[in-house]
Amino acid sequence: MQVNDALNLVREKFTAESTGQTAGEAADKYQDAFSAYPVTMEVATHIFAVQLIQHNMAQQMQAQQAAAGEGQGQGDAGQS
């Protein structure tokens, strides 16, 4: 199993769980892969977690920058 394939399984399982589906095809594929390729699946799980954290941090920074930009715009209007 390639890491990209394992990563796709982890992503599918995460997406399914995010919508409340804890059983089903994604869960079965994930369990089968984890049984057959435990190290590869562990690595893929870690990579997915890092990507998710980086994505969430980027969104948070964008939101903070947008909020700071709105705050500056309001402050500038008051100074005119």
Short mmCIF file of N, CA and C in Angstrom, two decimals:
data_model
loop_
_atom_site.label_atom_id
_atom_site.label_comp_id
_atom_site.label_asym_id
_atom_site.label_seq_id
_atom_site.Cartn_x
_atom_site.Cartn_y
_atom_site.Cartn_z
N MET A 1 0.85 -1.18 0.00
CA MET A 1 0.00 0.00 0.00
C MET A 1 0.89 1.24 0.00
N GLN A 2 0.55 2.17 -0.85
CA GLN A 2 1.26 3.44 -0.94
C GLN A 2 0.71 4.41 0.11
N VAL A 3 1.54 5.33 0.54
CA VAL A 3 1.13 6.30 1.55
C VAL A 3 -0.05 7.13 1.05
N ASN A 4 -0.05 7.50 -0.23
CA ASN A 4 -1.16 8.30 -0.76
C ASN A 4 -2.48 7.54 -0.68
N ASP A 5 -2.45 6.23 -0.93
CA ASP A 5 -3.66 5.42 -0.81
C ASP A 5 -4.13 5.39 0.64
N ALA A 6 -3.18 5.21 1.55
CA ALA A 6 -3.51 5.20 2.97
C ALA A 6 -4.06 6.55 3.41
N LEU A 7 -3.47 7.61 2.91
CA LEU A 7 -3.93 8.95 3.25
C LEU A 7 -5.36 9.18 2.77
N ASN A 8 -5.67 8.68 1.60
CA ASN A 8 -7.05 8.79 1.09
C ASN A 8 -8.03 8.02 1.97
N LEU A 9 -7.63 6.85 2.47
CA LEU A 9 -8.49 6.09 3.37
C LEU A 9 -8.72 6.84 4.68
N VAL A 10 -7.66 7.44 5.20
CA VAL A 10 -7.79 8.21 6.45
C VAL A 10 -8.72 9.40 6.22
N ARG A 11 -8.56 10.07 5.09
CA ARG A 11 -9.41 11.23 4.76
C ARG A 11 -10.88 10.80 4.64
N GLU A 12 -11.13 9.67 3.96
CA GLU A 12 -12.50 9.16 3.82
C GLU A 12 -13.11 8.82 5.17
N LYS A 13 -12.33 8.18 6.02
CA LYS A 13 -12.80 7.81 7.37
C LYS A 13 -13.10 9.06 8.18
N PHE A 14 -12.23 10.05 8.12
CA PHE A 14 -12.44 11.29 8.85
C PHE A 14 -13.70 12.00 8.37
N THR A 15 -13.87 12.06 7.06
CA THR A 15 -15.05 12.71 6.49
C THR A 15 -16.32 11.99 6.92
N ALA A 16 -16.29 10.67 6.89
CA ALA A 16 -17.46 9.89 7.30
C ALA A 16 -17.77 10.13 8.77
N GLU A 17 -16.76 10.09 9.61
CA GLU A 17 -16.98 10.31 11.05
C GLU A 17 -17.46 11.73 11.32
N SER A 18 -16.99 12.69 10.53
CA SER A 18 -17.41 14.08 10.71
C SER A 18 -18.89 14.26 10.46
N THR A 19 -19.46 13.37 9.66
CA THR A 19 -20.90 13.44 9.37
C THR A 19 -21.68 12.44 10.21
N GLY A 20 -21.03 11.82 11.19
CA GLY A 20 -21.71 10.92 12.10
C GLY A 20 -21.75 9.47 11.66
N GLN A 21 -21.09 9.14 10.58
CA GLN A 21 -21.08 7.76 10.08
C GLN A 21 -19.88 7.02 10.65
N THR A 22 -20.10 6.28 11.71
CA THR A 22 -19.00 5.56 12.34
C THR A 22 -18.88 4.13 11.83
N ALA A 23 -19.84 3.68 11.05
CA ALA A 23 -19.79 2.35 10.46
C ALA A 23 -20.08 2.50 8.97
N GLY A 24 -19.69 1.50 8.20
CA GLY A 24 -19.96 1.54 6.78
C GLY A 24 -18.72 1.24 5.97
N GLU A 25 -18.79 1.55 4.68
CA GLU A 25 -17.72 1.19 3.76
C GLU A 25 -16.39 1.85 4.14
N ALA A 26 -16.41 3.13 4.46
CA ALA A 26 -15.16 3.83 4.81
C ALA A 26 -14.53 3.21 6.05
N ALA A 27 -15.34 2.90 7.03
CA ALA A 27 -14.83 2.30 8.26
C ALA A 27 -14.26 0.91 8.00
N ASP A 28 -14.95 0.14 7.16
CA ASP A 28 -14.48 -1.21 6.84
C ASP A 28 -13.14 -1.18 6.09
N LYS A 29 -13.05 -0.30 5.09
CA LYS A 29 -11.80 -0.18 4.33
C LYS A 29 -10.66 0.25 5.25
N TYR A 30 -10.95 1.20 6.12
CA TYR A 30 -9.94 1.71 7.04
C TYR A 30 -9.45 0.59 7.97
N GLN A 31 -10.38 -0.16 8.55
CA GLN A 31 -10.00 -1.24 9.46
C GLN A 31 -9.20 -2.32 8.75
N ASP A 32 -9.62 -2.67 7.54
CA ASP A 32 -8.89 -3.68 6.76
C ASP A 32 -7.47 -3.22 6.46
N ALA A 33 -7.34 -1.98 6.03
CA ALA A 33 -6.02 -1.44 5.71
C ALA A 33 -5.16 -1.35 6.97
N PHE A 34 -5.76 -0.95 8.07
CA PHE A 34 -5.00 -0.84 9.31
C PHE A 34 -4.52 -2.20 9.78
N SER A 35 -5.31 -3.23 9.56
CA SER A 35 -4.91 -4.59 9.94
C SER A 35 -3.77 -5.09 9.06
N ALA A 36 -3.85 -4.79 7.77
CA ALA A 36 -2.85 -5.28 6.83
C ALA A 36 -1.58 -4.43 6.81
N TYR A 37 -1.71 -3.14 6.99
CA TYR A 37 -0.58 -2.20 6.87
C TYR A 37 -0.57 -1.21 8.04
N PRO A 38 -0.32 -1.69 9.24
CA PRO A 38 -0.44 -0.81 10.42
C PRO A 38 0.52 0.38 10.40
N VAL A 39 1.75 0.19 10.00
CA VAL A 39 2.72 1.29 10.02
C VAL A 39 2.36 2.34 8.97
N THR A 40 2.03 1.89 7.78
CA THR A 40 1.65 2.82 6.71
C THR A 40 0.42 3.63 7.12
N MET A 41 -0.54 2.98 7.75
CA MET A 41 -1.75 3.68 8.17
C MET A 41 -1.45 4.66 9.31
N GLU A 42 -0.54 4.29 10.20
CA GLU A 42 -0.14 5.21 11.28
C GLU A 42 0.53 6.45 10.69
N VAL A 43 1.41 6.24 9.73
CA VAL A 43 2.09 7.37 9.08
C VAL A 43 1.06 8.25 8.37
N ALA A 44 0.14 7.64 7.65
CA ALA A 44 -0.89 8.39 6.92
C ALA A 44 -1.78 9.18 7.89
N THR A 45 -2.09 8.57 9.02
CA THR A 45 -2.90 9.26 10.02
C THR A 45 -2.16 10.48 10.56
N HIS A 46 -0.88 10.34 10.80
CA HIS A 46 -0.08 11.46 11.29
C HIS A 46 0.00 12.57 10.24
N ILE A 47 0.26 12.18 8.98
CA ILE A 47 0.33 13.18 7.91
C ILE A 47 -1.00 13.91 7.78
N PHE A 48 -2.10 13.18 7.83
CA PHE A 48 -3.41 13.81 7.73
C PHE A 48 -3.63 14.79 8.87
N ALA A 49 -3.24 14.40 10.07
CA ALA A 49 -3.41 15.28 11.22
C ALA A 49 -2.61 16.57 11.06
N VAL A 50 -1.38 16.45 10.59
CA VAL A 50 -0.54 17.64 10.38
C VAL A 50 -1.17 18.54 9.32
N GLN A 51 -1.66 17.95 8.22
CA GLN A 51 -2.31 18.74 7.18
C GLN A 51 -3.55 19.44 7.70
N LEU A 52 -4.33 18.74 8.51
CA LEU A 52 -5.54 19.32 9.08
C LEU A 52 -5.21 20.49 10.00
N ILE A 53 -4.20 20.32 10.82
CA ILE A 53 -3.78 21.39 11.73
C ILE A 53 -3.30 22.59 10.93
N GLN A 54 -2.48 22.36 9.90
CA GLN A 54 -1.98 23.47 9.08
C GLN A 54 -3.13 24.19 8.38
N HIS A 55 -4.09 23.44 7.88
CA HIS A 55 -5.25 24.04 7.22
C HIS A 55 -6.04 24.91 8.20
N ASN A 56 -6.29 24.38 9.38
CA ASN A 56 -7.04 25.13 10.39
C ASN A 56 -6.29 26.38 10.84
N MET A 57 -4.97 26.28 10.97
CA MET A 57 -4.19 27.45 11.36
C MET A 57 -4.23 28.51 10.28
N ALA A 58 -4.15 28.10 9.01
CA ALA A 58 -4.21 29.06 7.90
C ALA A 58 -5.56 29.77 7.88
N GLN A 59 -6.64 29.02 8.11
CA GLN A 59 -7.96 29.64 8.14
C GLN A 59 -8.08 30.62 9.30
N GLN A 60 -7.53 30.25 10.43
CA GLN A 60 -7.59 31.13 11.60
C GLN A 60 -6.80 32.41 11.35
N MET A 61 -5.64 32.29 10.72
CA MET A 61 -4.84 33.48 10.42
C MET A 61 -5.56 34.39 9.43
N GLN A 62 -6.21 33.80 8.44
CA GLN A 62 -6.96 34.60 7.47
C GLN A 62 -8.11 35.34 8.16
N ALA A 63 -8.79 34.65 9.07
CA ALA A 63 -9.89 35.28 9.78
C ALA A 63 -9.38 36.41 10.66
N GLN A 64 -8.24 36.21 11.31
CA GLN A 64 -7.66 37.26 12.15
C GLN A 64 -7.22 38.45 11.31
N GLN A 65 -6.65 38.19 10.15
CA GLN A 65 -6.23 39.28 9.27
C GLN A 65 -7.42 40.05 8.74
N ALA A 66 -8.49 39.33 8.42
CA ALA A 66 -9.71 40.00 7.94
C ALA A 66 -10.30 40.86 9.05
N ALA A 67 -10.32 40.32 10.27
CA ALA A 67 -10.85 41.09 11.40
C ALA A 67 -9.98 42.31 11.69
N ALA A 68 -8.68 42.14 11.59
CA ALA A 68 -7.78 43.27 11.82
C ALA A 68 -7.96 44.33 10.73
N GLY A 69 -8.18 43.89 9.50
CA GLY A 69 -8.41 44.83 8.40
C GLY A 69 -9.69 45.61 8.59
N GLU A 70 -10.73 44.95 9.07
CA GLU A 70 -12.00 45.64 9.34
C GLU A 70 -11.84 46.63 10.48
N GLY A 71 -11.07 46.24 11.48
CA GLY A 71 -10.84 47.14 12.61
C GLY A 71 -10.05 48.36 12.20
N GLN A 72 -9.08 48.20 11.32
CA GLN A 72 -8.29 49.33 10.84
C GLN A 72 -9.15 50.25 9.99
N GLY A 73 -10.02 49.66 9.20
CA GLY A 73 -10.91 50.45 8.34
C GLY A 73 -11.83 51.32 9.17
N GLN A 74 -12.31 50.81 10.28
CA GLN A 74 -13.19 51.56 11.15
C GLN A 74 -12.42 52.67 11.86
N GLY A 75 -11.19 52.37 12.23
CA GLY A 75 -10.38 53.39 12.90
C GLY A 75 -10.01 54.52 11.96
N ASP A 76 -9.75 54.22 10.71
CA ASP A 76 -9.41 55.24 9.73
C ASP A 76 -10.59 56.16 9.46
N ALA A 77 -11.79 55.60 9.44
CA ALA A 77 -13.00 56.39 9.16
C ALA A 77 -13.23 57.40 10.28
N GLY A 78 -12.91 57.03 11.46
CA GLY A 78 -13.10 57.93 12.60
C GLY A 78 -12.10 59.06 12.62
N GLN A 79 -10.95 58.90 11.97
CA GLN A 79 -9.92 59.92 11.99
C GLN A 79 -10.10 60.96 10.90
N SER A 80 -10.94 60.68 9.93
CA SER A 80 -11.10 61.61 8.80
C SER A 80 -11.85 62.85 9.18
#
